[in-house]
Amino acid sequence: MRRVAWVVFFFLALVALLAAGLTLNPREVPSPLVGKPAPHFELPLLQAPEKTFSQKDMLGKVWVLNVWASWCPPCLVEHPVITALAKTVPVVGLNYKDAREDALPWLKRNGDPFQLTVYDISGRIGIDYGVYGVPETYVIDRKGVIRYKHIGPLTPEASQKKVQPLVQELSR
């Protein structure tokens, strides 16, 4: 009888643990990079591969890094939100594991909201930034420190309630 009680106890504990996990928001996975300097990169520009850009070029500015790809349907869904955000803060695009010949027409067809776009064909920089999948959006402060990470398509609500107020606060 005692053994049955233990089995029932462990089963109920497991059910409670799994139920608690189902209430978590997968878009709010804590990033170990928030509060730390943005990882270094120097990548070619998508539109001009002979030129390069580094995150150090943005020191002194509050900016947003948006990881996207032409093969990513959610990137197209969030594109109007990124376009609106780019009117208030510099947004740098990180084209992730994409073919340049696909990315350029995608921007031409859907509009190019980015101050500039860098090209990460190997995905190495995405790994350094802890990218789970595209799209992802980062807010980076004047000192080059990551202050916020949004996983998945940036929604108008997330932009208005989290990203824009944070950018305004960091810009003061």
PDB file of C-alpha atoms in Angstrom:
ATOM      1  CA  MET A   1       0.000   0.000   0.000  1.00  0.00           C
ATOM      2  CA  ARG A   2       2.840   2.357   0.819  1.00  0.00           C
ATOM      3  CA  ARG A   3       4.451   1.718  -2.553  1.00  0.00           C
ATOM      4  CA  VAL A   4       1.203   2.591  -4.355  1.00  0.00           C
ATOM      5  CA  ALA A   5       0.981   5.848  -2.396  1.00  0.00           C
ATOM      6  CA  TRP A   6       4.490   6.827  -3.531  1.00  0.00           C
ATOM      7  CA  VAL A   7       3.720   6.007  -7.156  1.00  0.00           C
ATOM      8  CA  VAL A   8       0.531   8.091  -7.001  1.00  0.00           C
ATOM      9  CA  PHE A   9       2.420  10.950  -5.307  1.00  0.00           C
ATOM     10  CA  PHE A  10       5.158  11.003  -7.985  1.00  0.00           C
ATOM     11  CA  PHE A  11       2.567  10.752 -10.760  1.00  0.00           C
ATOM     12  CA  LEU A  12       0.622  13.720  -9.363  1.00  0.00           C
ATOM     13  CA  ALA A  13       3.843  15.704  -8.897  1.00  0.00           C
ATOM     14  CA  LEU A  14       4.797  15.020 -12.519  1.00  0.00           C
ATOM     15  CA  VAL A  15       1.348  16.077 -13.734  1.00  0.00           C
ATOM     16  CA  ALA A  16       1.588  19.302 -11.694  1.00  0.00           C
ATOM     17  CA  LEU A  17       5.040  20.058 -13.125  1.00  0.00           C
ATOM     18  CA  LEU A  18       3.899  19.491 -16.700  1.00  0.00           C
ATOM     19  CA  ALA A  19       0.750  21.570 -16.137  1.00  0.00           C
ATOM     20  CA  ALA A  20       2.873  24.444 -14.817  1.00  0.00           C
ATOM     21  CA  GLY A  21       5.093  24.210 -17.903  1.00  0.00           C
ATOM     22  CA  LEU A  22       2.101  24.541 -20.199  1.00  0.00           C
ATOM     23  CA  THR A  23       1.294  27.942 -18.694  1.00  0.00           C
ATOM     24  CA  LEU A  24       4.672  29.423 -19.695  1.00  0.00           C
ATOM     25  CA  ASN A  25       4.980  31.703 -22.723  1.00  0.00           C
ATOM     26  CA  PRO A  26       7.552  30.293 -25.188  1.00  0.00           C
ATOM     27  CA  ARG A  27       8.176  33.830 -26.518  1.00  0.00           C
ATOM     28  CA  GLU A  28       9.588  34.826 -23.140  1.00  0.00           C
ATOM     29  CA  VAL A  29      12.531  32.473 -22.918  1.00  0.00           C
ATOM     30  CA  PRO A  30      15.085  34.261 -20.737  1.00  0.00           C
ATOM     31  CA  SER A  31      18.223  35.110 -22.643  1.00  0.00           C
ATOM     32  CA  PRO A  32      21.572  34.939 -20.884  1.00  0.00           C
ATOM     33  CA  LEU A  33      22.704  37.781 -23.170  1.00  0.00           C
ATOM     34  CA  VAL A  34      20.289  40.397 -21.796  1.00  0.00           C
ATOM     35  CA  GLY A  35      22.365  42.796 -19.723  1.00  0.00           C
ATOM     36  CA  LYS A  36      25.602  41.761 -21.433  1.00  0.00           C
ATOM     37  CA  PRO A  37      27.527  43.302 -24.332  1.00  0.00           C
ATOM     38  CA  ALA A  38      26.225  42.318 -27.746  1.00  0.00           C
ATOM     39  CA  PRO A  39      28.494  39.682 -29.292  1.00  0.00           C
ATOM     40  CA  HIS A  40      30.990  41.066 -31.791  1.00  0.00           C
ATOM     41  CA  PHE A  41      30.431  40.607 -35.478  1.00  0.00           C
ATOM     42  CA  GLU A  42      31.702  42.058 -38.704  1.00  0.00           C
ATOM     43  CA  LEU A  43      29.614  41.027 -41.671  1.00  0.00           C
ATOM     44  CA  PRO A  44      29.184  42.095 -45.283  1.00  0.00           C
ATOM     45  CA  LEU A  45      26.262  44.309 -46.190  1.00  0.00           C
ATOM     46  CA  LEU A  46      23.523  42.524 -48.095  1.00  0.00           C
ATOM     47  CA  GLN A  47      23.231  45.297 -50.685  1.00  0.00           C
ATOM     48  CA  ALA A  48      27.005  45.910 -50.968  1.00  0.00           C
ATOM     49  CA  PRO A  49      28.996  42.762 -50.031  1.00  0.00           C
ATOM     50  CA  GLU A  50      32.301  44.558 -50.522  1.00  0.00           C
ATOM     51  CA  LYS A  51      31.462  46.724 -47.468  1.00  0.00           C
ATOM     52  CA  THR A  52      31.187  45.479 -43.900  1.00  0.00           C
ATOM     53  CA  PHE A  53      29.336  46.504 -40.765  1.00  0.00           C
ATOM     54  CA  SER A  54      30.066  45.790 -37.111  1.00  0.00           C
ATOM     55  CA  GLN A  55      27.902  46.231 -34.041  1.00  0.00           C
ATOM     56  CA  LYS A  56      30.628  48.628 -32.864  1.00  0.00           C
ATOM     57  CA  ASP A  57      29.517  51.029 -35.621  1.00  0.00           C
ATOM     58  CA  MET A  58      26.355  51.654 -33.574  1.00  0.00           C
ATOM     59  CA  LEU A  59      28.077  52.553 -30.291  1.00  0.00           C
ATOM     60  CA  GLY A  60      26.537  55.744 -28.929  1.00  0.00           C
ATOM     61  CA  LYS A  61      23.128  54.918 -30.435  1.00  0.00           C
ATOM     62  CA  VAL A  62      20.138  52.962 -29.202  1.00  0.00           C
ATOM     63  CA  TRP A  63      19.231  50.536 -31.975  1.00  0.00           C
ATOM     64  CA  VAL A  64      17.322  47.395 -32.846  1.00  0.00           C
ATOM     65  CA  LEU A  65      18.738  44.252 -34.448  1.00  0.00           C
ATOM     66  CA  ASN A  66      16.107  42.244 -36.331  1.00  0.00           C
ATOM     67  CA  VAL A  67      17.009  38.715 -37.435  1.00  0.00           C
ATOM     68  CA  TRP A  68      15.029  37.719 -40.533  1.00  0.00           C
ATOM     69  CA  ALA A  69      15.120  35.593 -43.696  1.00  0.00           C
ATOM     70  CA  SER A  70      13.254  35.530 -46.983  1.00  0.00           C
ATOM     71  CA  TRP A  71      12.293  31.872 -46.409  1.00  0.00           C
ATOM     72  CA  CYS A  72      10.605  32.745 -43.096  1.00  0.00           C
ATOM     73  CA  PRO A  73       6.789  33.241 -43.297  1.00  0.00           C
ATOM     74  CA  PRO A  74       6.582  34.823 -39.797  1.00  0.00           C
ATOM     75  CA  CYS A  75       9.164  37.402 -40.918  1.00  0.00           C
ATOM     76  CA  LEU A  76       6.689  38.604 -43.532  1.00  0.00           C
ATOM     77  CA  VAL A  77       3.950  38.750 -40.878  1.00  0.00           C
ATOM     78  CA  GLU A  78       6.087  40.970 -38.606  1.00  0.00           C
ATOM     79  CA  HIS A  79       7.440  43.103 -41.471  1.00  0.00           C
ATOM     80  CA  PRO A  80       4.840  45.922 -41.101  1.00  0.00           C
ATOM     81  CA  VAL A  81       5.652  46.147 -37.381  1.00  0.00           C
ATOM     82  CA  ILE A  82       9.398  46.401 -38.103  1.00  0.00           C
ATOM     83  CA  THR A  83       8.656  48.996 -40.796  1.00  0.00           C
ATOM     84  CA  ALA A  84       6.711  51.122 -38.297  1.00  0.00           C
ATOM     85  CA  LEU A  85       9.387  50.669 -35.613  1.00  0.00           C
ATOM     86  CA  ALA A  86      12.113  51.772 -38.038  1.00  0.00           C
ATOM     87  CA  LYS A  87      10.474  55.200 -38.201  1.00  0.00           C
ATOM     88  CA  THR A  88      11.380  55.792 -34.539  1.00  0.00           C
ATOM     89  CA  VAL A  89      14.667  53.926 -34.009  1.00  0.00           C
ATOM     90  CA  PRO A  90      17.493  52.672 -36.239  1.00  0.00           C
ATOM     91  CA  VAL A  91      16.795  49.048 -37.175  1.00  0.00           C
ATOM     92  CA  VAL A  92      19.607  46.884 -38.527  1.00  0.00           C
ATOM     93  CA  GLY A  93      18.580  43.718 -40.340  1.00  0.00           C
ATOM     94  CA  LEU A  94      20.513  40.484 -39.856  1.00  0.00           C
ATOM     95  CA  ASN A  95      19.685  38.293 -42.847  1.00  0.00           C
ATOM     96  CA  TYR A  96      20.067  34.788 -41.422  1.00  0.00           C
ATOM     97  CA  LYS A  97      21.060  31.663 -43.373  1.00  0.00           C
ATOM     98  CA  ASP A  98      19.527  33.045 -46.534  1.00  0.00           C
ATOM     99  CA  ALA A  99      20.523  33.212 -50.182  1.00  0.00           C
ATOM    100  CA  ARG A 100      21.445  36.754 -51.163  1.00  0.00           C
ATOM    101  CA  GLU A 101      19.610  36.330 -54.475  1.00  0.00           C
ATOM    102  CA  ASP A 102      16.417  35.564 -52.486  1.00  0.00           C
ATOM    103  CA  ALA A 103      16.836  38.232 -49.792  1.00  0.00           C
ATOM    104  CA  LEU A 104      17.321  41.210 -52.112  1.00  0.00           C
ATOM    105  CA  PRO A 105      14.118  40.636 -54.146  1.00  0.00           C
ATOM    106  CA  TRP A 106      12.219  39.964 -50.887  1.00  0.00           C
ATOM    107  CA  LEU A 107      13.214  43.410 -49.590  1.00  0.00           C
ATOM    108  CA  LYS A 108      12.409  45.029 -52.915  1.00  0.00           C
ATOM    109  CA  ARG A 109       8.976  43.370 -53.033  1.00  0.00           C
ATOM    110  CA  ASN A 110       8.025  43.986 -49.370  1.00  0.00           C
ATOM    111  CA  GLY A 111       9.893  47.210 -48.634  1.00  0.00           C
ATOM    112  CA  ASP A 112      13.214  47.747 -46.902  1.00  0.00           C
ATOM    113  CA  PRO A 113      12.762  49.303 -43.454  1.00  0.00           C
ATOM    114  CA  PHE A 114      16.336  48.636 -42.363  1.00  0.00           C
ATOM    115  CA  GLN A 115      18.992  51.294 -41.938  1.00  0.00           C
ATOM    116  CA  LEU A 116      21.202  48.557 -43.367  1.00  0.00           C
ATOM    117  CA  THR A 117      21.181  44.779 -43.595  1.00  0.00           C
ATOM    118  CA  VAL A 118      24.084  42.458 -42.878  1.00  0.00           C
ATOM    119  CA  TYR A 119      24.367  39.012 -44.373  1.00  0.00           C
ATOM    120  CA  ASP A 120      24.985  35.956 -42.128  1.00  0.00           C
ATOM    121  CA  ILE A 121      24.977  33.071 -44.606  1.00  0.00           C
ATOM    122  CA  SER A 122      26.638  30.604 -42.216  1.00  0.00           C
ATOM    123  CA  GLY A 123      24.446  31.470 -39.237  1.00  0.00           C
ATOM    124  CA  ARG A 124      27.518  31.865 -37.006  1.00  0.00           C
ATOM    125  CA  ILE A 125      26.454  35.272 -35.698  1.00  0.00           C
ATOM    126  CA  GLY A 126      22.967  33.963 -35.065  1.00  0.00           C
ATOM    127  CA  ILE A 127      24.515  31.280 -32.869  1.00  0.00           C
ATOM    128  CA  ASP A 128      26.537  33.916 -31.000  1.00  0.00           C
ATOM    129  CA  TYR A 129      23.325  35.864 -30.336  1.00  0.00           C
ATOM    130  CA  GLY A 130      21.467  32.753 -29.193  1.00  0.00           C
ATOM    131  CA  VAL A 131      18.964  32.811 -32.044  1.00  0.00           C
ATOM    132  CA  TYR A 132      16.361  30.068 -31.544  1.00  0.00           C
ATOM    133  CA  GLY A 133      14.795  30.740 -34.923  1.00  0.00           C
ATOM    134  CA  VAL A 134      13.756  33.642 -37.082  1.00  0.00           C
ATOM    135  CA  PRO A 135      12.456  36.201 -36.572  1.00  0.00           C
ATOM    136  CA  GLU A 136      14.041  37.545 -33.412  1.00  0.00           C
ATOM    137  CA  THR A 137      14.490  41.135 -32.307  1.00  0.00           C
ATOM    138  CA  TYR A 138      17.035  42.694 -29.939  1.00  0.00           C
ATOM    139  CA  VAL A 139      17.182  46.169 -28.391  1.00  0.00           C
ATOM    140  CA  ILE A 140      20.770  47.321 -27.887  1.00  0.00           C
ATOM    141  CA  ASP A 141      21.726  50.390 -25.854  1.00  0.00           C
ATOM    142  CA  ARG A 142      24.313  53.122 -26.482  1.00  0.00           C
ATOM    143  CA  LYS A 143      27.064  51.123 -24.791  1.00  0.00           C
ATOM    144  CA  GLY A 144      26.389  48.082 -26.956  1.00  0.00           C
ATOM    145  CA  VAL A 145      24.571  46.107 -24.244  1.00  0.00           C
ATOM    146  CA  ILE A 146      21.574  43.930 -25.130  1.00  0.00           C
ATOM    147  CA  ARG A 147      18.597  45.192 -23.119  1.00  0.00           C
ATOM    148  CA  TYR A 148      15.765  43.123 -24.578  1.00  0.00           C
ATOM    149  CA  LYS A 149      15.214  40.052 -26.741  1.00  0.00           C
ATOM    150  CA  HIS A 150      11.931  39.158 -28.439  1.00  0.00           C
ATOM    151  CA  ILE A 151      11.577  35.653 -29.852  1.00  0.00           C
ATOM    152  CA  GLY A 152       9.221  35.188 -32.780  1.00  0.00           C
ATOM    153  CA  PRO A 153       7.377  37.782 -34.823  1.00  0.00           C
ATOM    154  CA  LEU A 154       7.280  41.176 -33.170  1.00  0.00           C
ATOM    155  CA  THR A 155       3.625  42.052 -32.668  1.00  0.00           C
ATOM    156  CA  PRO A 156       2.211  45.576 -32.619  1.00  0.00           C
ATOM    157  CA  GLU A 157       1.413  45.042 -28.925  1.00  0.00           C
ATOM    158  CA  ALA A 158       4.969  43.959 -28.040  1.00  0.00           C
ATOM    159  CA  SER A 159       6.386  46.843 -30.047  1.00  0.00           C
ATOM    160  CA  GLN A 160       4.134  49.419 -28.360  1.00  0.00           C
ATOM    161  CA  LYS A 161       4.284  48.044 -24.806  1.00  0.00           C
ATOM    162  CA  LYS A 162       7.868  46.789 -24.576  1.00  0.00           C
ATOM    163  CA  VAL A 163      10.200  47.819 -27.397  1.00  0.00           C
ATOM    164  CA  GLN A 164       9.209  51.454 -27.977  1.00  0.00           C
ATOM    165  CA  PRO A 165       9.048  52.419 -24.267  1.00  0.00           C
ATOM    166  CA  LEU A 166      12.423  50.740 -23.681  1.00  0.00           C
ATOM    167  CA  VAL A 167      13.968  52.547 -26.659  1.00  0.00           C
ATOM    168  CA  GLN A 168      12.579  55.882 -25.367  1.00  0.00           C
ATOM    169  CA  GLU A 169      13.925  55.214 -21.881  1.00  0.00           C
ATOM    170  CA  LEU A 170      17.374  54.224 -23.169  1.00  0.00           C
ATOM    171  CA  SER A 171      17.497  57.249 -25.482  1.00  0.00           C
ATOM    172  CA  ARG A 172      17.171  59.764 -22.627  1.00  0.00           C
TER     173      ARG A 172
END
